[in-house]
Coordinates of C-alpha atoms and ligand atoms in Angstrom, one line a residue:
M344 CA -92.2 59.0 68.1
A345 CA -88.6 58.5 67.8
L346 CA -86.3 60.8 68.9
H347 CA -84.9 62.6 65.8
D348 CA -81.1 62.9 64.5
E349 CA -80.1 65.7 67.0
N350 CA -79.8 68.1 63.2
E351 CA -82.9 67.9 61.6
S352 CA -84.6 71.0 61.0
S353 CA -88.2 70.3 59.3
G354 CA -90.9 68.5 60.0
P355 CA -93.7 69.1 62.6
D356 CA -91.4 69.0 65.1
A357 CA -89.1 71.2 64.3
P358 CA -89.4 74.6 66.9
L359 CA -89.7 71.5 69.8
L360 CA -86.8 70.1 68.4
A361 CA -84.6 73.3 68.3
E362 CA -85.6 74.0 71.7
S363 CA -85.2 71.0 73.0
N364 CA -81.9 71.1 71.7
A365 CA -80.5 74.8 72.2
F366 CA -81.8 73.3 75.8
R367 CA -79.7 70.6 76.0
Q368 CA -76.5 72.0 75.0
G369 CA -77.1 75.2 76.8
D370 CA -76.6 77.3 74.0
S371 CA -74.9 79.5 76.9
A372 CA -76.2 83.3 74.6
A373 CA -79.4 81.8 74.1
A374 CA -80.0 79.8 77.5
P375 CA -77.7 80.2 80.1
S376 CA -77.7 77.5 82.5
D377 CA -79.0 78.8 85.6
D378 CA -81.6 80.9 86.7
G379 CA -79.8 83.7 85.7
H380 CA -76.9 84.0 87.6
A381 CA -75.7 87.4 87.4
A382 CA -73.4 88.5 90.1
S383 CA -76.0 91.1 90.6
E384 CA -78.5 88.3 91.4
L385 CA -76.7 86.0 93.9
Q386 CA -77.1 89.3 96.0
Y387 CA -81.0 88.9 95.1
L388 CA -82.7 87.4 98.2
G389 CA -86.3 86.7 97.0
G390 CA -88.9 89.8 97.9
W391 CA -91.7 89.4 100.5
F392 CA -93.3 87.7 97.8
I393 CA -91.4 84.4 97.7
W394 CA -90.8 85.0 101.2
S395 CA -94.6 85.0 102.3
L396 CA -95.2 82.0 99.8
T397 CA -92.9 80.0 101.3
F398 CA -94.0 81.0 104.6
S399 CA -97.5 80.2 103.6
A400 CA -96.7 76.6 101.7
G401 CA -94.7 75.7 104.8
L402 CA -97.4 75.9 107.0
S403 CA -97.9 72.5 106.0
G404 CA -94.6 71.4 108.2
L405 CA -96.2 72.8 111.1
L406 CA -99.3 71.0 110.8
F407 CA -96.9 67.8 110.0
G408 CA -94.3 68.2 112.5
Y409 CA -97.3 68.1 115.2
E410 CA -99.1 65.8 113.7
L411 CA -96.2 63.4 113.7
V412 CA -95.8 64.3 118.0
D413 CA -99.1 64.0 117.8
H414 CA -99.2 60.0 116.8
F415 CA -96.4 59.9 119.3
L416 CA -98.8 61.3 122.1
M417 CA -101.1 59.0 121.7
R418 CA -99.1 56.0 121.7
K419 CA -97.3 56.7 124.8
Y420 CA -100.7 57.6 126.5
F421 CA -102.9 54.8 125.4
C422 CA -100.2 53.4 127.7
S423 CA -101.0 55.4 130.3
D424 CA -104.9 56.7 131.1
L425 CA -105.1 60.1 128.8
L426 CA -108.0 58.5 126.9
G427 CA -109.6 56.4 129.8
S428 CA -112.6 55.2 128.9
D429 CA -113.1 58.0 127.0
L430 CA -113.9 56.2 123.6
S431 CA -117.0 53.8 123.3
G432 CA -117.1 53.4 127.0
R433 CA -114.4 51.3 127.7
P434 CA -110.8 50.9 128.2
L435 CA -108.7 50.6 124.8
T436 CA -108.1 46.9 123.5
T437 CA -104.9 46.1 121.9
L438 CA -106.6 46.1 118.7
D439 CA -107.9 49.3 119.6
E440 CA -104.5 50.7 120.5
S441 CA -102.9 49.2 117.2
L442 CA -105.2 50.7 114.8
I443 CA -105.2 53.9 115.8
T444 CA -101.7 54.5 116.4
S445 CA -100.5 52.6 112.5
C446 CA -103.3 54.1 110.6
T447 CA -102.0 57.7 110.5
S448 CA -98.6 56.5 109.3
L449 CA -100.1 53.6 106.6
F450 CA -102.6 56.0 105.0
A451 CA -99.9 58.9 104.8
L452 CA -97.6 56.4 103.0
I453 CA -100.6 55.6 100.4
A454 CA -101.0 58.7 100.0
C455 CA -97.4 59.7 98.7
P456 CA -97.6 58.6 95.5
F457 CA -100.9 59.0 94.3
T458 CA -100.7 62.7 95.2
G459 CA -97.1 62.7 92.9
V460 CA -99.5 61.7 90.2
L461 CA -102.9 64.1 91.0
A462 CA -100.4 67.0 91.6
D463 CA -99.4 66.5 88.3
K464 CA -103.3 66.6 87.1
Y465 CA -104.5 69.3 89.0
G466 CA -101.3 71.6 90.5
R467 CA -99.8 71.5 93.2
R468 CA -101.4 74.5 94.8
R469 CA -104.4 72.7 94.7
I470 CA -103.5 69.9 96.7
I471 CA -102.3 71.4 99.4
L472 CA -105.7 73.1 99.4
Y473 CA -107.0 69.5 99.7
A474 CA -105.0 68.6 102.1
D475 CA -105.9 71.6 104.4
V476 CA -109.5 69.9 104.0
L477 CA -108.2 67.1 105.3
F478 CA -106.1 68.4 108.1
A479 CA -109.2 70.0 109.5
L480 CA -111.6 67.5 108.9
G481 CA -109.9 65.0 110.2
A482 CA -108.8 66.9 113.6
I483 CA -112.7 67.3 114.0
L484 CA -113.5 64.3 113.5
Q485 CA -110.8 63.1 116.0
A486 CA -111.7 65.7 118.6
S487 CA -115.5 65.3 118.7
S488 CA -115.0 60.9 118.4
S489 CA -116.9 59.3 121.6
Q490 CA -116.2 55.8 119.6
V491 CA -113.5 54.3 118.8
W492 CA -114.3 53.5 114.9
G493 CA -114.4 57.8 114.7
M494 CA -111.4 58.2 116.2
I495 CA -109.6 55.6 113.8
A496 CA -111.7 57.4 110.7
G497 CA -110.3 60.9 112.1
R498 CA -106.3 59.8 112.1
S499 CA -106.8 57.7 109.0
V500 CA -108.0 61.0 107.1
V501 CA -105.5 63.1 108.9
G502 CA -102.6 60.4 107.6
L503 CA -103.7 61.2 104.2
A504 CA -103.5 64.9 104.7
V505 CA -100.2 64.5 106.9
G506 CA -98.6 61.8 103.6
S507 CA -100.3 64.7 100.4
A508 CA -98.4 68.0 102.4
S509 CA -95.3 66.4 103.2
A510 CA -95.1 65.5 99.5
V511 CA -96.4 68.4 97.6
T512 CA -95.3 70.8 100.1
P513 CA -91.5 70.5 99.1
L514 CA -92.2 70.5 95.6
Y515 CA -94.2 73.4 95.6
I516 CA -91.5 75.9 97.0
S517 CA -88.8 74.1 95.1
E518 CA -90.4 74.6 91.8
V519 CA -91.0 78.7 92.8
A520 CA -87.6 79.4 94.3
P521 CA -84.8 81.1 92.6
S522 CA -81.9 78.2 92.4
H523 CA -79.4 80.3 94.7
I524 CA -81.9 80.7 97.9
R525 CA -83.6 77.2 96.9
G526 CA -81.6 75.6 99.9
R527 CA -83.4 77.9 102.3
L528 CA -86.3 78.0 101.2
V529 CA -87.2 74.3 101.1
V530 CA -85.2 74.2 105.2
I531 CA -88.1 76.7 106.3
L532 CA -90.1 73.8 105.8
A533 CA -88.2 71.7 107.5
L534 CA -88.0 74.3 109.7
L535 CA -91.7 74.4 110.8
I536 CA -91.1 70.4 110.5
T537 CA -89.6 71.1 114.0
G538 CA -91.5 74.4 115.1
G539 CA -94.6 71.7 115.2
Q540 CA -93.1 69.2 116.7
V541 CA -91.6 71.6 119.8
V542 CA -95.7 73.5 119.7
A543 CA -97.0 70.0 119.7
Y544 CA -94.7 68.9 122.5
I545 CA -96.0 72.1 124.6
V546 CA -99.3 71.4 123.6
G547 CA -99.4 67.6 125.1
W548 CA -97.6 68.7 128.2
G549 CA -100.4 71.0 129.1
F550 CA -103.3 69.3 127.6
S551 CA -102.4 66.0 128.8
Q552 CA -103.4 67.4 133.0
L553 CA -106.6 68.5 131.9
P554 CA -109.7 65.8 132.1
G555 CA -110.5 64.9 127.9
G556 CA -107.5 67.1 127.4
W557 CA -106.9 64.8 124.5
R558 CA -109.3 66.2 122.6
W559 CA -107.8 69.8 121.9
I560 CA -104.4 68.0 121.5
V561 CA -106.1 66.5 118.6
G562 CA -108.4 69.0 117.5
L563 CA -106.3 72.0 117.6
G564 CA -104.5 70.4 114.4
A565 CA -107.2 72.1 112.3
A566 CA -106.3 75.1 113.3
P567 CA -103.5 76.0 111.0
A568 CA -105.1 74.0 108.9
I569 CA -107.5 76.5 108.4
L570 CA -104.7 79.7 108.4
Q571 CA -103.0 77.6 105.7
F572 CA -106.1 77.3 103.5
A573 CA -107.3 81.7 103.4
T574 CA -103.6 82.1 102.4
I575 CA -102.8 79.6 99.6
L576 CA -106.2 80.4 98.3
L577 CA -104.6 84.0 97.5
L578 CA -101.8 82.1 96.2
P579 CA -100.4 81.2 92.6
E580 CA -99.8 78.2 90.9
T581 CA -96.2 77.3 89.8
P582 CA -94.8 79.2 86.9
R583 CA -93.2 75.5 86.3
W584 CA -96.4 73.8 86.5
L585 CA -98.4 76.4 84.6
M586 CA -96.1 75.9 81.8
K587 CA -97.1 72.5 81.4
M588 CA -100.4 72.8 81.2
G589 CA -99.7 75.9 78.3
L590 CA -100.3 79.2 80.4
E591 CA -97.5 80.9 79.7
R592 CA -99.1 84.3 80.4
K593 CA -100.0 83.5 83.8
A594 CA -96.4 81.9 84.1
V595 CA -95.2 84.9 83.4
N596 CA -96.5 86.9 85.5
V597 CA -95.8 84.5 88.5
L598 CA -92.4 84.9 87.1
R599 CA -92.9 88.8 87.2
R600 CA -93.6 88.7 90.9
I601 CA -91.4 86.3 92.1
Y602 CA -88.4 88.7 90.7
R603 CA -89.9 91.8 90.9
N604 CA -87.5 93.4 93.2
S605 CA -84.5 92.2 91.2
P606 CA -82.2 94.5 89.1
S607 CA -82.0 92.4 86.2
C608 CA -86.0 90.9 86.1
D609 CA -87.1 91.2 82.7
Q610 CA -83.3 89.1 81.6
I611 CA -84.5 86.3 84.5
I612 CA -87.8 85.7 83.1
Q613 CA -86.2 85.3 80.0
Q614 CA -84.0 82.7 81.0
V615 CA -86.0 80.9 83.4
M616 CA -89.2 80.4 81.1
H617 CA -86.4 79.3 78.0
S618 CA -85.4 76.8 80.3
I619 CA -88.7 75.8 81.5
K620 CA -89.5 75.5 77.1
G621 CA -86.3 73.5 76.4
E622 CA -87.5 71.3 79.3
I623 CA -91.3 70.6 78.0
A624 CA -89.9 70.2 75.0
A625 CA -87.2 67.1 75.6
E626 CA -90.2 65.6 77.2
K627 CA -93.2 66.3 74.4
L628 CA -90.1 64.7 72.1
Q629 CA -90.2 62.0 74.2
S630 CA -93.8 60.7 74.9
E631 CA -96.2 59.4 72.0
P632 CA -99.6 61.3 72.5
N633 CA -101.9 59.5 70.8
E634 CA -104.9 61.8 69.9
N635 CA -107.7 59.0 69.5
Q636 CA -107.5 58.0 72.5
Q637 CA -110.1 59.2 75.4
S638 CA -109.2 61.8 77.7
S639 CA -109.1 59.4 80.7
S640 CA -107.3 56.7 79.8
R641 CA -105.4 59.0 77.6
W642 CA -104.2 60.6 81.0
L643 CA -103.6 57.0 82.2
G644 CA -101.6 56.6 79.2
D645 CA -99.5 60.0 80.4
V646 CA -99.3 58.5 84.1
Y647 CA -97.7 55.2 82.5
Q648 CA -95.2 56.8 80.7
R649 CA -94.0 59.3 83.5
A650 CA -93.5 55.9 84.9
H651 CA -92.3 54.2 82.8
S652 CA -89.6 57.3 82.2
L653 CA -88.9 57.3 86.0
F654 CA -87.6 54.1 86.2
G655 CA -86.4 53.8 82.5
E656 CA -84.4 57.1 82.0
G657 CA -81.2 55.7 83.8
A658 CA -81.2 60.0 84.7
N659 CA -84.3 59.3 86.8
R660 CA -83.8 56.0 88.5
R661 CA -80.2 57.5 90.1
A662 CA -82.7 60.7 90.9
L663 CA -85.0 58.7 92.4
T664 CA -82.1 56.2 94.2
I665 CA -80.2 59.1 95.1
A666 CA -84.0 60.4 97.2
M667 CA -84.7 57.8 97.9
M668 CA -82.0 57.1 100.1
L669 CA -81.8 60.3 101.5
Q670 CA -85.0 59.8 102.8
A671 CA -84.4 56.1 104.5
L672 CA -81.1 57.4 105.7
Q673 CA -83.5 60.0 107.5
Q674 CA -85.1 57.6 108.9
L675 CA -83.4 54.7 109.9
C676 CA -80.8 56.4 111.8
G677 CA -83.5 56.0 114.5
F678 CA -83.8 59.9 115.0
N679 CA -87.8 59.7 115.7
S680 CA -87.6 56.9 117.9
L681 CA -85.5 59.8 120.1
M682 CA -88.5 61.9 119.5
Y683 CA -91.0 59.2 120.2
F684 CA -89.8 57.1 123.2
S685 CA -87.3 59.9 124.6
G686 CA -89.7 60.2 127.7
I687 CA -89.7 56.6 128.1
I688 CA -85.4 56.6 127.7
F689 CA -85.5 59.8 130.2
S690 CA -87.6 58.3 132.7
A691 CA -85.7 54.6 132.6
L692 CA -82.9 57.2 133.4
S693 CA -84.5 58.3 136.4
F694 CA -84.4 61.9 135.4
S695 CA -86.8 63.7 137.2
S696 CA -88.4 65.4 134.4
P697 CA -88.5 63.2 131.7
T698 CA -91.3 65.3 129.6
L699 CA -89.0 68.4 129.9
T700 CA -85.8 66.7 128.8
S701 CA -88.0 65.4 125.4
L702 CA -88.9 68.9 124.9
T703 CA -85.1 69.8 124.9
V704 CA -84.3 67.1 122.6
A705 CA -87.7 68.8 119.9
G706 CA -85.6 71.9 121.1
T707 CA -82.6 71.5 119.9
N708 CA -84.0 70.0 116.5
F709 CA -85.6 73.3 115.8
V710 CA -82.6 75.2 116.7
F711 CA -80.3 73.7 114.3
T712 CA -82.0 73.3 111.9
L713 CA -83.0 76.7 111.6
V714 CA -78.3 77.0 111.7
A715 CA -79.3 75.0 108.4
F716 CA -81.3 77.6 107.4
V717 CA -78.4 80.1 107.5
F718 CA -75.9 78.2 106.2
I719 CA -77.3 75.6 103.6
D720 CA -76.6 77.5 100.3
R721 CA -73.7 78.7 101.3
I722 CA -71.8 75.1 102.5
G723 CA -74.0 72.9 99.9
R724 CA -76.1 69.7 100.6
R725 CA -73.8 66.9 100.0
R726 CA -70.7 69.1 102.1
I727 CA -73.6 69.6 105.1
L728 CA -74.3 65.8 105.1
L729 CA -70.5 64.8 104.6
Y730 CA -69.3 66.8 107.7
S731 CA -72.7 66.3 109.9
V732 CA -73.0 62.6 110.0
P733 CA -69.8 61.2 111.0
V734 CA -71.0 63.5 114.2
M735 CA -74.1 61.4 114.7
V736 CA -72.0 58.1 114.2
I737 CA -69.5 59.4 116.9
A738 CA -72.3 60.4 119.4
L739 CA -74.2 57.4 118.8
I740 CA -71.1 55.0 119.6
L741 CA -70.5 57.4 122.8
C742 CA -74.2 56.4 123.3
A743 CA -73.8 52.7 123.2
L744 CA -70.9 52.8 124.6
A745 CA -72.2 54.5 127.9
F746 CA -75.6 52.2 127.6
T747 CA -73.3 49.2 128.9
S748 CA -73.0 50.9 132.1
L749 CA -76.3 50.5 133.2
N750 CA -78.7 48.6 133.2
I751 CA -81.7 50.3 132.1
S752 CA -85.3 48.7 132.0
L753 CA -87.7 50.4 129.8
E754 CA -91.0 48.9 131.8
P755 CA -92.7 51.9 133.3
Q756 CA -91.5 53.3 136.9
S757 CA -88.4 51.8 136.3
T758 CA -85.0 53.5 137.1
V759 CA -81.2 53.1 136.7
P760 CA -79.2 51.6 139.6
G761 CA -76.2 53.3 139.1
Q762 CA -78.7 57.1 139.0
E763 CA -78.9 56.8 142.7
T764 CA -75.6 56.3 143.4
G765 CA -74.8 60.1 141.4
S766 CA -73.7 57.9 138.5
A767 CA -72.7 60.4 135.2
Y768 CA -74.0 58.0 132.6
P769 CA -77.6 59.3 132.2
V770 CA -76.0 62.5 131.8
I771 CA -73.4 61.6 129.2
I772 CA -76.2 59.9 127.6
L773 CA -78.7 63.2 127.3
I774 CA -75.5 64.9 126.3
C775 CA -74.5 62.8 123.4
L776 CA -78.4 62.5 122.2
T777 CA -78.3 65.9 122.2
I778 CA -74.9 66.5 120.1
F779 CA -76.6 63.5 117.5
T780 CA -79.9 65.9 117.9
A781 CA -78.0 69.1 117.0
A782 CA -75.9 67.1 113.8
Y783 CA -78.8 65.4 112.6
A784 CA -81.0 69.0 112.3
F785 CA -78.1 70.5 110.6
G786 CA -77.9 67.6 107.7
I787 CA -80.0 64.6 107.4
G788 CA -82.8 66.2 109.1
N789 CA -83.6 68.6 106.4
V790 CA -81.5 67.9 102.9
P791 CA -83.8 65.2 101.8
W792 CA -86.5 67.5 101.5
Q793 CA -84.6 69.3 98.9
Q794 CA -85.7 66.1 96.9
S795 CA -88.2 67.5 94.1
E796 CA -84.6 69.5 92.5
L797 CA -83.0 66.2 91.7
F798 CA -86.1 65.5 89.5
P799 CA -87.0 66.8 85.8
L800 CA -90.1 68.7 85.7
N801 CA -92.2 65.3 83.7
V802 CA -91.3 63.3 86.9
R803 CA -91.1 65.5 89.8
S804 CA -93.9 65.0 91.1
I805 CA -94.4 61.5 91.0
G806 CA -90.6 60.7 91.9
S807 CA -91.0 63.0 94.7
G808 CA -94.1 61.3 95.8
I809 CA -92.1 58.1 95.7
A810 CA -89.4 59.4 98.3
T811 CA -91.3 60.8 100.3
A812 CA -93.4 57.6 100.8
T813 CA -89.9 56.1 101.1
N814 CA -89.4 58.2 104.5
W815 CA -93.2 57.1 106.2
G816 CA -92.2 53.5 105.3
C817 CA -89.2 53.8 107.0
N818 CA -90.4 55.9 109.4
F819 CA -93.6 53.3 110.4
I820 CA -90.4 50.9 110.7
V821 CA -88.4 52.7 113.0
G822 CA -91.5 53.2 115.2
L823 CA -92.7 49.5 115.0
T824 CA -88.6 48.3 116.1
F825 CA -87.4 50.3 118.2
L826 CA -88.8 48.9 122.2
P827 CA -88.1 45.2 120.5
M828 CA -84.8 46.1 119.7
M829 CA -83.6 47.9 122.8
K830 CA -85.8 45.1 124.6
W831 CA -83.9 41.9 122.6
L832 CA -80.7 43.4 121.9
S833 CA -80.2 45.5 124.2
P834 CA -80.1 49.2 124.1
T835 CA -75.7 49.3 123.5
W836 CA -76.5 47.4 120.5
T837 CA -79.6 49.7 118.7
F838 CA -77.9 52.0 119.4
A839 CA -74.7 50.7 117.6
V840 CA -77.1 49.6 114.4
Y841 CA -78.4 53.2 114.3
A842 CA -74.4 54.0 114.0
L843 CA -73.5 51.8 111.1
V844 CA -76.6 52.4 109.5
C845 CA -75.2 56.1 109.3
V846 CA -72.2 55.0 108.4
V847 CA -73.4 53.4 105.4
G848 CA -75.3 56.1 104.7
W849 CA -72.0 58.8 104.9
L850 CA -70.7 56.2 102.3
V851 CA -73.0 55.9 99.8
I852 CA -73.8 59.9 99.4
R853 CA -70.3 60.3 99.6
G854 CA -70.3 57.8 96.2
I855 CA -73.4 58.9 94.6
Y856 CA -74.7 62.4 96.2
P857 CA -73.6 64.9 93.6
E858 CA -73.7 69.4 95.1
M859 CA -76.8 70.2 93.7
S860 CA -76.3 73.9 95.3
G861 CA -76.8 76.7 92.8
L862 CA -78.2 74.7 90.1
G863 CA -81.3 75.2 87.6
L864 CA -83.9 73.1 88.3
E865 CA -83.8 72.7 84.2
E866 CA -79.9 71.4 84.7
V867 CA -80.7 68.3 86.5
R868 CA -81.2 66.0 83.4
G869 CA -78.2 66.7 82.3
L870 CA -76.0 66.2 85.3
L871 CA -77.2 62.5 85.8
S872 CA -77.4 61.4 82.5
E873 CA -74.1 59.9 82.4
G874 CA -73.7 59.2 86.0
W875 CA -73.7 60.5 89.1
G876 CA -72.7 63.6 88.4
V877 CA -70.5 63.9 91.5
E878 CA -67.0 65.2 89.7
K879 CA -69.1 67.2 87.7
T880 CA -70.2 69.3 90.6
L881 CA -67.4 69.1 92.6
R882 CA -65.6 70.6 89.8
R883 CA -67.9 72.8 88.8
Q884 CA -67.8 74.4 92.6
A885 CA -64.0 74.6 92.9
E886 CA -64.0 76.9 89.6
T887 CA -67.0 78.7 91.1
R888 CA -65.1 79.5 94.3
H889 CA -61.9 80.2 91.5
E890 CA -63.2 83.1 90.2
Q891 CA -64.9 84.4 93.1
R892 CA -61.4 84.7 94.5
V893 CA -59.9 86.3 91.7
Ligands
INS1111 O1 -87.4 66.2 108.6 C1 -87.7 66.3 109.6 C2 -87.8 66.8 111.0 O2 -86.3 66.6 110.8 C3 -88.3 65.9 111.7 O3 -87.5 66.3 113.4 C4 -88.2 64.5 112.1 O4 -89.4 64.1 113.2 C5 -89.3 63.9 110.5 O5 -89.2 62.6 110.6 C6 -88.6 64.4 109.6 O6 -88.9 64.2 108.6

């Protein structure tokens, strides 16, 4: 059905039109633009319900972080003899190694876009539960495998779990969070990812000393999944998804639990419901339901329409570009190569305990994500990136320069000649990499996970799925290219390439990423409809600051 004239008010779609128009025009009496930003509301930090809900959902981050490092440990220890001949009664062939190390990210990549579609059909919460089952199943399959194929199967199942959890969890948290603390709540996910990485390093370090310890390393991944399954069972769906399914009463009940401790609970609920209804009405006006279709083909038609709207509508295309660009930069800046290969780099630099030095990287990552948690809603996503990416560039360039004075080889047991004579360069490199990690964790390490807020409800799930697939695709590329680049291009040029990627990323962020802090989820469609919205949000921010001052 074509869009009606804005003023038309009769006919079967009249109520829908009224809702969608009031919503689009931002009718300030009936439809304030946000989740209710009364001054008192901005002080509201959410009750225990929203925080415990975020932590339970965020356990996916812990699992995802744990699996990321576990993935690295597998890669590293296949080269040593952690697995020995435990699988199939023989040493692993190169093909075994390649399959085992690549299947997790490959399946994660495949799972993301499907998760986007399934989370619309079955709900966000149910997909988290399915992912938990897959995490536990994958961990058990790996820990109990005696054959190479069992290990490959287990790691592929974990890949599906990681992909779907990483796509759906930020979506779930964004859709339940009050808008003025949404940034922080999503950072909890990043905090748990980095926490999971620290835990995995410690577990890997401890168990790699024991015979058959790898079974514990992979098997322990089941524990947080079981815990999360039990807690998510007790939690509700997001109000946005419930409304989309026509379950208005349930949606209101969830909102009541979220805003229970807020001084203006009823008013906020009314405002949020108004915004969601407006968005759903606008979406219905654009879609063309065919009552004669069978439900399966109606579902496929619906998926097609969402994909069409995602790629066809300017606002959605812009949202997708921003989300994918941020996820790509998060990976292509090379941070994970540091996570994966820091042990190798530090042993080549002759540090006495490379594993402990790698733990410093993971620990710094965790601590500075915590700093981002405190500041993100105050500073804003865009500004945090504009401040932190240049620090990453400087640290990378210094690292590249320091490498010119060292002649390192990444072959096992190789050392740096200068180190014996007390060269300061390895320490300079360690300091630069720590600064790089801190700046990364403060900004680009967590901001891309705010991705769901960029998309309107009808394409939020699919858009988030595709953005997450970009993350996994680029993660895969960096993991695959880092060592060859170090070898063929030299460490200096490898770090220089990462610095260049960051410079380009910074320029793109400056040009196209609007400030999303404090915006209601339903405001975004209007923001990106005529351009990138950067000016608009900066003006709005300046006005708010001015109002707060007077
Ligand atoms: O947000 C996370 C986090 O920054 C991790 O430390 C990194 O390893 C992941 O790739 C990223 O997605």
